[in-house]
mmCIF file of C-alpha atoms in Angstrom:
data_model
loop_
_atom_site.group_PDB
_atom_site.id
_atom_site.type_symbol
_atom_site.label_atom_id
_atom_site.label_comp_id
_atom_site.label_asym_id
_atom_site.label_seq_id
_atom_site.Cartn_x
_atom_site.Cartn_y
_atom_site.Cartn_z
ATOM 1 C CA MET A 128 -17.553 -4.802 7.627
ATOM 2 C CA LEU A 129 -19.905 -1.915 7.041
ATOM 3 C CA ASP A 130 -21.355 -1.321 3.593
ATOM 4 C CA HIS A 131 -21.226 2.079 1.891
ATOM 5 C CA CYS A 132 -24.686 3.141 3.128
ATOM 6 C CA GLN A 133 -23.802 2.240 6.719
ATOM 7 C CA ILE A 134 -20.564 4.223 6.480
ATOM 8 C CA VAL A 135 -22.410 7.290 5.160
ATOM 9 C CA ARG A 136 -25.100 7.007 7.854
ATOM 10 C CA ALA A 137 -22.516 6.594 10.637
ATOM 11 C CA SER A 138 -20.405 9.448 9.260
ATOM 12 C CA LYS A 139 -23.358 11.838 9.204
ATOM 13 C CA PHE A 140 -24.360 10.920 12.749
ATOM 14 C CA LEU A 141 -20.783 11.193 14.023
ATOM 15 C CA SER A 142 -20.504 14.612 12.332
ATOM 16 C CA LEU A 143 -23.545 15.777 14.263
ATOM 17 C CA ILE A 144 -22.199 14.399 17.549
ATOM 18 C CA LEU A 145 -18.512 15.339 17.233
ATOM 19 C CA ARG A 146 -19.009 18.752 15.588
ATOM 20 C CA HIS A 147 -22.234 20.154 16.948
ATOM 21 C CA ARG A 148 -24.295 18.223 19.510
ATOM 22 C CA PRO A 149 -22.381 15.752 21.708
ATOM 23 C CA GLU A 150 -25.049 16.224 24.378
ATOM 24 C CA LYS A 151 -27.534 14.478 22.066
ATOM 25 C CA ILE A 152 -26.029 11.179 23.228
ATOM 26 C CA GLY A 153 -24.669 12.395 26.573
ATOM 27 C CA LEU A 154 -21.094 12.659 25.321
ATOM 28 C CA THR A 155 -18.568 15.210 26.545
ATOM 29 C CA LEU A 156 -15.828 16.671 24.346
ATOM 30 C CA ASP A 157 -12.698 18.184 25.846
ATOM 31 C CA ALA A 158 -11.451 21.679 24.966
ATOM 32 C CA GLN A 159 -9.714 20.345 21.839
ATOM 33 C CA GLY A 160 -12.807 18.466 20.636
ATOM 34 C CA TRP A 161 -11.606 14.981 21.648
ATOM 35 C CA ALA A 162 -13.963 12.307 22.986
ATOM 36 C CA SER A 163 -13.170 8.928 24.492
ATOM 37 C CA VAL A 164 -13.698 6.176 21.910
ATOM 38 C CA ASP A 165 -14.979 3.810 24.614
ATOM 39 C CA GLU A 166 -17.458 6.401 25.885
ATOM 40 C CA LEU A 167 -18.598 7.228 22.341
ATOM 41 C CA LEU A 168 -19.236 3.577 21.499
ATOM 42 C CA GLU A 169 -21.048 3.035 24.805
ATOM 43 C CA ARG A 170 -23.267 6.091 24.312
ATOM 44 C CA LEU A 171 -24.046 5.101 20.722
ATOM 45 C CA ALA A 172 -25.070 1.591 21.825
ATOM 46 C CA GLN A 173 -27.315 3.050 24.536
ATOM 47 C CA ARG A 174 -29.130 5.031 21.844
ATOM 48 C CA ASN A 175 -29.631 2.052 19.531
ATOM 49 C CA PHE A 176 -26.896 3.138 17.161
ATOM 50 C CA PRO A 177 -24.618 0.131 17.526
ATOM 51 C CA LEU A 178 -21.145 0.661 16.157
ATOM 52 C CA ASP A 179 -18.220 -1.441 17.301
ATOM 53 C CA ARG A 180 -14.558 -0.437 17.369
ATOM 54 C CA ALA A 181 -13.862 -2.088 13.995
ATOM 55 C CA GLY A 182 -16.823 -0.271 12.426
ATOM 56 C CA LEU A 183 -15.668 3.051 13.873
ATOM 57 C CA LYS A 184 -12.166 2.503 12.484
ATOM 58 C CA GLN A 185 -13.701 1.721 9.094
ATOM 59 C CA VAL A 186 -15.792 4.922 9.161
ATOM 60 C CA VAL A 187 -12.710 7.000 10.018
ATOM 61 C CA ALA A 188 -10.559 5.305 7.375
ATOM 62 C CA GLU A 189 -13.117 5.248 4.554
ATOM 63 C CA ASN A 190 -14.886 8.572 5.038
ATOM 64 C CA ASP A 191 -14.439 10.329 1.701
ATOM 65 C CA LYS A 192 -13.803 13.683 3.352
ATOM 66 C CA GLN A 193 -11.608 12.342 6.182
ATOM 67 C CA ARG A 194 -13.835 14.165 8.660
ATOM 68 C CA PHE A 195 -12.551 12.334 11.737
ATOM 69 C CA ALA A 196 -9.218 11.551 13.333
ATOM 70 C CA PHE A 197 -7.989 9.321 16.114
ATOM 71 C CA ASN A 198 -5.276 10.412 18.503
ATOM 72 C CA PRO A 199 -2.024 8.386 18.223
ATOM 73 C CA ASP A 200 -3.112 5.614 20.631
ATOM 74 C CA ARG A 201 -6.614 5.476 19.051
ATOM 75 C CA LYS A 202 -8.312 5.940 22.414
ATOM 76 C CA ARG A 203 -9.759 9.337 21.492
ATOM 77 C CA ILE A 204 -11.542 10.647 18.405
ATOM 78 C CA ARG A 205 -12.578 14.060 17.105
ATOM 79 C CA ALA A 206 -13.888 15.823 14.042
ATOM 80 C CA SER A 207 -11.058 17.293 11.968
ATOM 81 C CA GLN A 208 -12.890 20.602 11.466
ATOM 82 C CA GLY A 209 -16.370 22.069 11.043
ATOM 83 C CA HIS A 210 -17.294 22.547 14.677
ATOM 84 C CA SER A 211 -20.042 24.894 15.758
ATOM 85 C CA LEU A 212 -18.911 24.245 19.334
ATOM 86 C CA PRO A 213 -16.007 26.266 20.688
ATOM 87 C CA VAL A 214 -13.029 23.917 20.407
ATOM 88 C CA ASP A 215 -9.332 24.590 19.978
ATOM 89 C CA LEU A 216 -7.993 22.121 17.449
ATOM 90 C CA GLY A 217 -4.465 23.239 18.307
ATOM 91 C CA LEU A 218 -3.640 23.877 14.681
ATOM 92 C CA PRO A 219 -0.648 26.147 14.151
ATOM 93 C CA PRO A 220 -1.006 29.049 11.714
ATOM 94 C CA SER A 221 0.103 27.913 8.242
ATOM 95 C CA THR A 222 1.279 29.688 5.121
ATOM 96 C CA PRO A 223 -1.401 29.159 2.470
ATOM 97 C CA PRO A 224 -0.857 28.752 -1.260
ATOM 98 C CA ASP A 225 -1.322 31.845 -3.420
ATOM 99 C CA ALA A 226 -4.995 31.056 -3.985
ATOM 100 C CA LEU A 227 -7.650 29.022 -2.247
ATOM 101 C CA TYR A 228 -11.275 28.479 -3.252
ATOM 102 C CA HIS A 229 -14.686 28.574 -1.637
ATOM 103 C CA GLY A 230 -17.694 26.839 -3.149
ATOM 104 C CA THR A 231 -21.210 27.833 -2.204
ATOM 105 C CA ALA A 232 -24.653 28.280 -3.731
ATOM 106 C CA THR A 233 -25.441 31.087 -6.181
ATOM 107 C CA ARG A 234 -28.110 32.459 -3.815
ATOM 108 C CA TYR A 235 -25.297 33.682 -1.506
ATOM 109 C CA ARG A 236 -23.400 35.607 -4.225
ATOM 110 C CA GLU A 237 -24.562 39.125 -3.352
ATOM 111 C CA SER A 238 -24.143 38.824 0.417
ATOM 112 C CA ILE A 239 -20.650 37.348 -0.030
ATOM 113 C CA LEU A 240 -19.641 40.131 -2.425
ATOM 114 C CA ARG A 241 -20.908 42.650 0.133
ATOM 115 C CA GLU A 242 -19.784 41.061 3.437
ATOM 116 C CA GLY A 243 -17.121 38.519 2.473
ATOM 117 C CA LEU A 244 -17.050 34.938 3.698
ATOM 118 C CA LEU A 245 -18.244 34.547 7.273
ATOM 119 C CA PRO A 246 -18.175 31.334 9.327
ATOM 120 C CA GLY A 247 -21.897 31.371 10.092
ATOM 121 C CA ASN A 248 -22.537 28.914 12.907
ATOM 122 C CA ARG A 249 -19.075 27.361 12.587
ATOM 123 C CA GLN A 250 -15.766 28.522 13.968
ATOM 124 C CA HIS A 251 -14.045 28.974 10.606
ATOM 125 C CA VAL A 252 -14.652 29.517 6.933
ATOM 126 C CA HIS A 253 -13.691 26.369 5.010
ATOM 127 C CA LEU A 254 -11.521 26.769 1.926
ATOM 128 C CA SER A 255 -10.501 24.262 -0.743
ATOM 129 C CA LYS A 256 -7.187 23.899 -2.507
ATOM 130 C CA ASP A 257 -8.755 23.589 -5.972
ATOM 131 C CA ILE A 258 -11.799 24.554 -8.017
ATOM 132 C CA PRO A 259 -13.203 21.012 -8.534
ATOM 133 C CA THR A 260 -13.331 20.432 -4.768
ATOM 134 C CA ALA A 261 -14.924 23.837 -4.201
ATOM 135 C CA LEU A 262 -17.541 23.096 -6.888
ATOM 136 C CA ALA A 263 -18.383 19.785 -5.202
ATOM 137 C CA VAL A 264 -18.832 21.599 -1.881
ATOM 138 C CA GLY A 265 -20.989 24.256 -3.526
ATOM 139 C CA ARG A 266 -23.254 21.643 -5.129
ATOM 140 C CA ARG A 267 -24.258 20.435 -1.654
ATOM 141 C CA HIS A 268 -25.961 23.818 -1.146
ATOM 142 C CA GLY A 269 -27.632 24.304 -4.530
ATOM 143 C CA ARG A 270 -26.473 25.601 -7.897
ATOM 144 C CA PRO A 271 -22.773 26.237 -7.203
ATOM 145 C CA LEU A 272 -20.394 29.085 -7.690
ATOM 146 C CA VAL A 273 -16.748 29.359 -6.716
ATOM 147 C CA PHE A 274 -14.849 32.288 -5.289
ATOM 148 C CA GLU A 275 -11.080 32.493 -5.509
ATOM 149 C CA VAL A 276 -9.502 33.725 -2.281
ATOM 150 C CA ALA A 277 -6.300 35.767 -2.601
ATOM 151 C CA ALA A 278 -4.811 33.754 0.242
ATOM 152 C CA ALA A 279 -1.193 34.871 -0.122
ATOM 153 C CA ARG A 280 -2.261 38.528 -0.101
ATOM 154 C CA MET A 281 -4.512 37.947 2.929
ATOM 155 C CA HIS A 282 -1.661 36.202 4.713
ATOM 156 C CA ALA A 283 0.754 39.030 3.854
ATOM 157 C CA ASP A 284 -1.808 41.440 5.322
ATOM 158 C CA GLY A 285 -1.656 39.556 8.635
ATOM 159 C CA LEU A 286 -4.734 37.333 8.445
ATOM 160 C CA LEU A 287 -4.216 33.789 9.689
ATOM 161 C CA PHE A 288 -4.832 30.467 7.987
ATOM 162 C CA TYR A 289 -4.868 26.972 9.444
ATOM 163 C CA LEU A 290 -4.600 23.628 7.690
ATOM 164 C CA SER A 291 -6.831 20.950 9.205
ATOM 165 C CA ASP A 292 -5.770 17.321 9.481
ATOM 166 C CA ASN A 293 -7.888 16.435 6.450
ATOM 167 C CA GLY A 294 -6.485 19.139 4.158
ATOM 168 C CA VAL A 295 -9.238 21.734 4.503
ATOM 169 C CA TRP A 296 -7.907 25.272 4.873
ATOM 170 C CA LEU A 297 -9.533 27.353 7.610
ATOM 171 C CA ALA A 298 -9.773 31.113 8.170
ATOM 172 C CA ALA A 299 -11.733 33.164 10.687
ATOM 173 C CA ALA A 300 -13.333 35.105 7.806
ATOM 174 C CA VAL A 301 -12.459 36.346 4.323
ATOM 175 C CA PRO A 302 -13.114 40.057 3.686
ATOM 176 C CA PRO A 303 -14.648 40.844 0.273
ATOM 177 C CA GLN A 304 -11.555 42.600 -1.086
ATOM 178 C CA TYR A 305 -9.788 39.203 -1.207
ATOM 179 C CA LEU A 306 -12.517 37.503 -3.246
ATOM 180 C CA THR A 307 -12.975 37.023 -6.984
ATOM 181 C CA LEU A 308 -15.881 35.117 -8.490
ATOM 182 C CA VAL A 309 -14.204 32.603 -10.808
ATOM 183 C CA GLN A 310 -16.853 30.056 -11.721
ATOM 184 C CA GLU A 311 -20.592 29.743 -11.683
ATOM 185 C CA GLU A 312 -22.471 26.683 -12.792
ATOM 186 C CA THR A 313 -25.402 27.610 -14.976
ATOM 187 C CA ARG A 314 -28.526 25.568 -15.449
ATOM 188 C CA SER A 315 -28.519 23.299 -18.474
#
């Protein structure tokens, strides 16, 4: 059994490997972002990051953001979203709720109001289903603010949304006309 700190450490390293830099450990992802569990565990062990199958299952099951998923036979693993690598997660377009939310740091307010939400070095913009989740995401980047995304209106205008396996909504970008600043955390 891994303790909480070991789970967090393994999750962060797996995020790096399965989202951004599989070559760091000599791992290859397929076009859909899947990697062989056996190969992953072997490569991790070779780099002095020992993680057995039971530990990997625990990391997948107990990761607070459900960042990873196994395929049905548990022989392959991938990140649920957040890739900077070009992968096709095979997610079908989905009808979003009326509103979604994006949390970020206050320092990005003006550029977002001007340019909208852009994916940066990732494939998609990540959107939350509620304000508390968006605030938590924003806090990871500094003093947070939350934009409401007029998702139903965007969808009606022909822009596509995808729902990842872990419940994060994805969009290629969000133009500024669909954004409303709804919450900003001020310093105490």
